[in-house]
CSV table of C-alpha atoms in Angstrom, one decimal:
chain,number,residue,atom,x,y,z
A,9,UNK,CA,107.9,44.8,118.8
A,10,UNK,CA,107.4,47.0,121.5
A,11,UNK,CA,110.2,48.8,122.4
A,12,UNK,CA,109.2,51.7,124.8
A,13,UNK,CA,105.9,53.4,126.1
A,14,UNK,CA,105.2,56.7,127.0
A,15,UNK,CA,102.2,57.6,128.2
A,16,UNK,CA,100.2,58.6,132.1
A,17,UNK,CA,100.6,56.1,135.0
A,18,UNK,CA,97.3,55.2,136.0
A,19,UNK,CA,97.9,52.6,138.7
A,20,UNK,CA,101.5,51.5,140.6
A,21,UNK,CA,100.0,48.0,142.1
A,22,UNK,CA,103.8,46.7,143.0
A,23,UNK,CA,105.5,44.7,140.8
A,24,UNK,CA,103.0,45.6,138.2
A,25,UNK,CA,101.9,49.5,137.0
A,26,UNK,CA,99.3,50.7,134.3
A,27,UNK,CA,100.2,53.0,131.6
A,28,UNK,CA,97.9,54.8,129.0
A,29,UNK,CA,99.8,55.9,125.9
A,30,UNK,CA,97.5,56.4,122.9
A,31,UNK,CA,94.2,55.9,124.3
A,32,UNK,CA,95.4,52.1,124.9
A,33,UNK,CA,95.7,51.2,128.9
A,34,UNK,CA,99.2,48.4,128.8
A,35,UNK,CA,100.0,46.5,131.8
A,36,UNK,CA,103.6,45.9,132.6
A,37,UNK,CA,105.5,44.3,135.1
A,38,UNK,CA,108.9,46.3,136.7
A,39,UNK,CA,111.1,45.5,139.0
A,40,UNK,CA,111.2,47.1,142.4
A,41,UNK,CA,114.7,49.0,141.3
A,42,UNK,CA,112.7,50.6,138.5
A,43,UNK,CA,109.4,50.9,140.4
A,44,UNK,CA,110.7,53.1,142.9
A,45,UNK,CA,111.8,55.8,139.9
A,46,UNK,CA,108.2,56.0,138.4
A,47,UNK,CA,106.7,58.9,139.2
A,48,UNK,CA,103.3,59.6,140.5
A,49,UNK,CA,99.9,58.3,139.5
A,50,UNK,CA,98.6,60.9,137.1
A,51,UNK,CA,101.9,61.9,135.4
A,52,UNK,CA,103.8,60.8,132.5
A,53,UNK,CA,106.2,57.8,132.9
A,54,UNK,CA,108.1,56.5,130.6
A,55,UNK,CA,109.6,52.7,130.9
A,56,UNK,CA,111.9,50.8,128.4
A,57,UNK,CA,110.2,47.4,127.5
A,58,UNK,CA,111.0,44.0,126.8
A,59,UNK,CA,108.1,42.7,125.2
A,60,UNK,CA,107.8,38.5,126.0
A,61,UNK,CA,105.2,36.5,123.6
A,62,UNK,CA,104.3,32.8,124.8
A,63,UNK,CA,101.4,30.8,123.5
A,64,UNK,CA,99.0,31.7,126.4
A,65,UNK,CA,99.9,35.7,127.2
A,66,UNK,CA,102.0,38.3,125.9
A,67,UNK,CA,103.6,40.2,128.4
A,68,UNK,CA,105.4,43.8,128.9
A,69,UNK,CA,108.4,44.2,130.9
A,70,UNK,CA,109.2,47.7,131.6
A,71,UNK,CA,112.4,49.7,133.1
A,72,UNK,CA,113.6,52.9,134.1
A,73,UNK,CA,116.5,52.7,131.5
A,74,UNK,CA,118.6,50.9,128.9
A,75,UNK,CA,120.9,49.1,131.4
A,76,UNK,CA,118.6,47.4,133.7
A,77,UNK,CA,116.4,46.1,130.1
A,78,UNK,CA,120.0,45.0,128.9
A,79,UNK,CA,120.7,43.3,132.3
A,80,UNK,CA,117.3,41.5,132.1
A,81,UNK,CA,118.0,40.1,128.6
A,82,UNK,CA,121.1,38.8,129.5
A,83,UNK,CA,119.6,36.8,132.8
A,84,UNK,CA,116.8,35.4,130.7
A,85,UNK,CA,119.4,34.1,128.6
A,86,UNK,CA,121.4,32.3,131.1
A,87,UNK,CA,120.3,28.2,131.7
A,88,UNK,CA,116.9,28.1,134.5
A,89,UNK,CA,116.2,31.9,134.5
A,90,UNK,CA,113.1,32.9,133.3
A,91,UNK,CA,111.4,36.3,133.5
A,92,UNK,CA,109.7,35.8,136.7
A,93,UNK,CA,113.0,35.1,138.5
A,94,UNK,CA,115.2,38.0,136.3
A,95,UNK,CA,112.7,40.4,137.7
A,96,UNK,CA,113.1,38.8,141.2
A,97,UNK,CA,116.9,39.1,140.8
A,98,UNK,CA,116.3,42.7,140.0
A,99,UNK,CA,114.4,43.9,142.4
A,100,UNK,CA,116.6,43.0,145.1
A,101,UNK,CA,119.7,44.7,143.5
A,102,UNK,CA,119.6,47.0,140.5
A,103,UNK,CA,121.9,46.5,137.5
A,104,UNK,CA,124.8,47.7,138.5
A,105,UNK,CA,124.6,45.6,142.4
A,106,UNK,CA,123.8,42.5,140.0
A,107,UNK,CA,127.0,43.1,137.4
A,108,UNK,CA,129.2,43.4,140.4
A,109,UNK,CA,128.5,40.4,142.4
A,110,UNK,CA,128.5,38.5,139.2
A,111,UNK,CA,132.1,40.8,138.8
A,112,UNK,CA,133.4,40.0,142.1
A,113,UNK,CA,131.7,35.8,141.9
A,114,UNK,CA,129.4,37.0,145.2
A,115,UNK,CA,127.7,34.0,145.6
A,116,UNK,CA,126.6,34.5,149.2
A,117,UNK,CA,125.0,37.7,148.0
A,118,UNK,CA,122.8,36.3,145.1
A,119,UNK,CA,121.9,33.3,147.3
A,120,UNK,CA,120.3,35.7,149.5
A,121,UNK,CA,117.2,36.2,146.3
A,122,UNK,CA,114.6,34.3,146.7
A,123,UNK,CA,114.4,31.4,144.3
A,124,UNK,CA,118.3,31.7,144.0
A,125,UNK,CA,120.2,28.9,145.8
A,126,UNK,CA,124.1,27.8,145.9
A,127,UNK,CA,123.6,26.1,142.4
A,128,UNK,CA,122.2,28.9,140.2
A,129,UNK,CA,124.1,31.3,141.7
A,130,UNK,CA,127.5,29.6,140.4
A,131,UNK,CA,125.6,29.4,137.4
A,132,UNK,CA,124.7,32.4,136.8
A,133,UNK,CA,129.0,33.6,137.7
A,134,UNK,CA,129.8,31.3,135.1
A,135,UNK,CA,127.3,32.1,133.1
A,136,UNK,CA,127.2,35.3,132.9
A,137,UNK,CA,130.6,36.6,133.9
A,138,UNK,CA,131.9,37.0,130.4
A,139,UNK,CA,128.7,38.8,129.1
A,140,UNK,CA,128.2,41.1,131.3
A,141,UNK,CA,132.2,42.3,131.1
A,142,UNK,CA,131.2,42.4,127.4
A,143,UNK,CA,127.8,44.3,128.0
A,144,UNK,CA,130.2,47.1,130.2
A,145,UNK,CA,132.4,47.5,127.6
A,146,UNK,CA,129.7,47.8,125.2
A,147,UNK,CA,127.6,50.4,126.6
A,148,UNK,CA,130.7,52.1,128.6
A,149,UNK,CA,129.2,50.8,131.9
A,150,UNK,CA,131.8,50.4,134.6
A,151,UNK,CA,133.5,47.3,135.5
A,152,UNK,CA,133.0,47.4,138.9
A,153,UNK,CA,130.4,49.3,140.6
A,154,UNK,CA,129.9,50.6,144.1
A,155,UNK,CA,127.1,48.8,145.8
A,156,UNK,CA,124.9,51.2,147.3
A,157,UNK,CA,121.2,50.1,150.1
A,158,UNK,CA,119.9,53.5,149.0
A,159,UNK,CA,117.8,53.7,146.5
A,160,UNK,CA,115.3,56.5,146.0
A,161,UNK,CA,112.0,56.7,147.3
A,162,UNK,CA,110.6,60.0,147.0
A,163,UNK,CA,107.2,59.0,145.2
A,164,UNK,CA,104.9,57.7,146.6
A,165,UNK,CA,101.1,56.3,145.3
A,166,UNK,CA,97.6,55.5,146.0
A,167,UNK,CA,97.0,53.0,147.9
A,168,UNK,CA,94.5,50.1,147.5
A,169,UNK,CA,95.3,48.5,150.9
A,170,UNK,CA,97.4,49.4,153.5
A,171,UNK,CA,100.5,49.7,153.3
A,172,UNK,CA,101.8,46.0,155.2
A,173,UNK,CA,99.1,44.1,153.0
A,174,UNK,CA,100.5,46.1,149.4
A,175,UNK,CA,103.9,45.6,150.9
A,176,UNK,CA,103.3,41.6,151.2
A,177,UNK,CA,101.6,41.3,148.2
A,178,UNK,CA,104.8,43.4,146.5
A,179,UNK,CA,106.8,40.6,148.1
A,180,UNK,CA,104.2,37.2,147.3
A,181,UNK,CA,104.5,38.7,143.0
A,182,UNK,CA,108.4,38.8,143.5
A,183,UNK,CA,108.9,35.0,144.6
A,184,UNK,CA,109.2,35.3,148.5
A,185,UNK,CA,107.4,32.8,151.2
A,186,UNK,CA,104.5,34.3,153.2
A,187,UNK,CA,106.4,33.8,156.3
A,188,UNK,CA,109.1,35.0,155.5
A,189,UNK,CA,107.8,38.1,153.7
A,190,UNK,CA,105.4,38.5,157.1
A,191,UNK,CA,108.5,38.4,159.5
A,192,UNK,CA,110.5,41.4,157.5
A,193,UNK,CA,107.7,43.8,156.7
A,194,UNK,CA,106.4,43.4,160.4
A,195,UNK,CA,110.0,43.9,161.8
A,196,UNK,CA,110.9,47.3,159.5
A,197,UNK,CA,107.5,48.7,159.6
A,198,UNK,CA,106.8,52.0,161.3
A,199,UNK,CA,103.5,54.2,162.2
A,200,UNK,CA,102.6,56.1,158.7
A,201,UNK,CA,105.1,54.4,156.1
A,202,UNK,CA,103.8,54.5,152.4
A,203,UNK,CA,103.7,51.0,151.1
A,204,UNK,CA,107.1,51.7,148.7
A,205,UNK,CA,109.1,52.7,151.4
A,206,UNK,CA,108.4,49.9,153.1
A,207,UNK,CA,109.0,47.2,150.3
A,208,UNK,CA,112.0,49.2,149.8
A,209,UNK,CA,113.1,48.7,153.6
A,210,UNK,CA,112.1,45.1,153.5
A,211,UNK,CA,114.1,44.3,150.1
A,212,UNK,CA,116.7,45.7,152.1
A,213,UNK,CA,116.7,43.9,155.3
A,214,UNK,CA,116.5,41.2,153.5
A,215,UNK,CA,119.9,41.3,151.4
């Protein structure tokens, strides 16, 4: 099982980057909380992985530490949450936003995640309530967490496209409409933004 890579980012195509660690090029998938952590293309990153086998693709999910890979591997676990949607969840809060509305039974605020309605949400309170209080305790994370919009966005990378077309595809990969995705990102955008920042800025106008 892979467990962590280490190696040069080669590409940061959001929600998925390119990492070269022994002369072998892996793709993996990270959510937006991690994404923005990664450093820039050329230098050595280094993710956490959750490696997922199916019968049609094996596939690398990577983040920027322990806690946010725990966090994942608990929301696969719970009942209609599969990877795809735990790295939705995840890119619209981090780990500690996520353990705290679970803590606190913020349903409005998970609702607000696409592909989260009324019904998982509760699900995933009930679900999950008791192991992530376990998973704190464990790890000597904190019960309750401040919830914080800023999250940083110093690096930047190349881009492919410009930056509304990276930004909306960012969006598409994580589970959002097209409409909705091309309302936000035209309504934060700004003259000169770097694609990130304004996937970051749309994430956030949208929670």
């Amino acid at each position: 099982m892979i467990g962590n890579i280490r190696g040069i980012l080669l590409e940061k195509q959001p929600p998925e980057v390119l990492i070269e660690a022994g002369g072998v090029g892996y793709e993996v998938q990270v959510p937006m909380t991690s994404f923005y952590e990664l450093p820039e293309v050329g230098q050595e990153a280094n993710l956490c992985i959750h490696f997922v086998v199916r019968e049609d693709a094996q596939l690398l999910f990577g983040f920027a530490n322990k806690k946010e890979r725990a966090v994942f591997r608990e929301l696969i676990k719970a009942s209609g949450v599969g990877p795809k949607l735990a790295l939705t969840i995840l890119s619209g809060m981090n780990a500690q936003q996520f353990m705290q509305c679970v803590s606190m039974e913020d349903v409005t605020g998970l609702t607000k995640l696409p592909g989260v309605g009324k019904k998982t949400a509760e699900r995933l309170v009930i679900e999950m309530r008791d192991r992530l209080s376990k998973l704190a305790k464990e790890q000597g994370y904190a019960d309750t967490v401040h919830l914080s919009a800023d999250l940083p966005i110093e690096n930047t990378f190349v881009q492919r496209t410009d930056a509304k077309e990276e930004a909306l595809s960012a969006l598409l990969a994580l589970g959002y409409k097209p409409p909705q995705a091309s309302k936000v990102i035209n309504s934060v955008y700004t003259e000169g933004v770097s694609s990130e920042a304004l996937i970051r800025e749309a994430l956030r106008a949208m929670a």
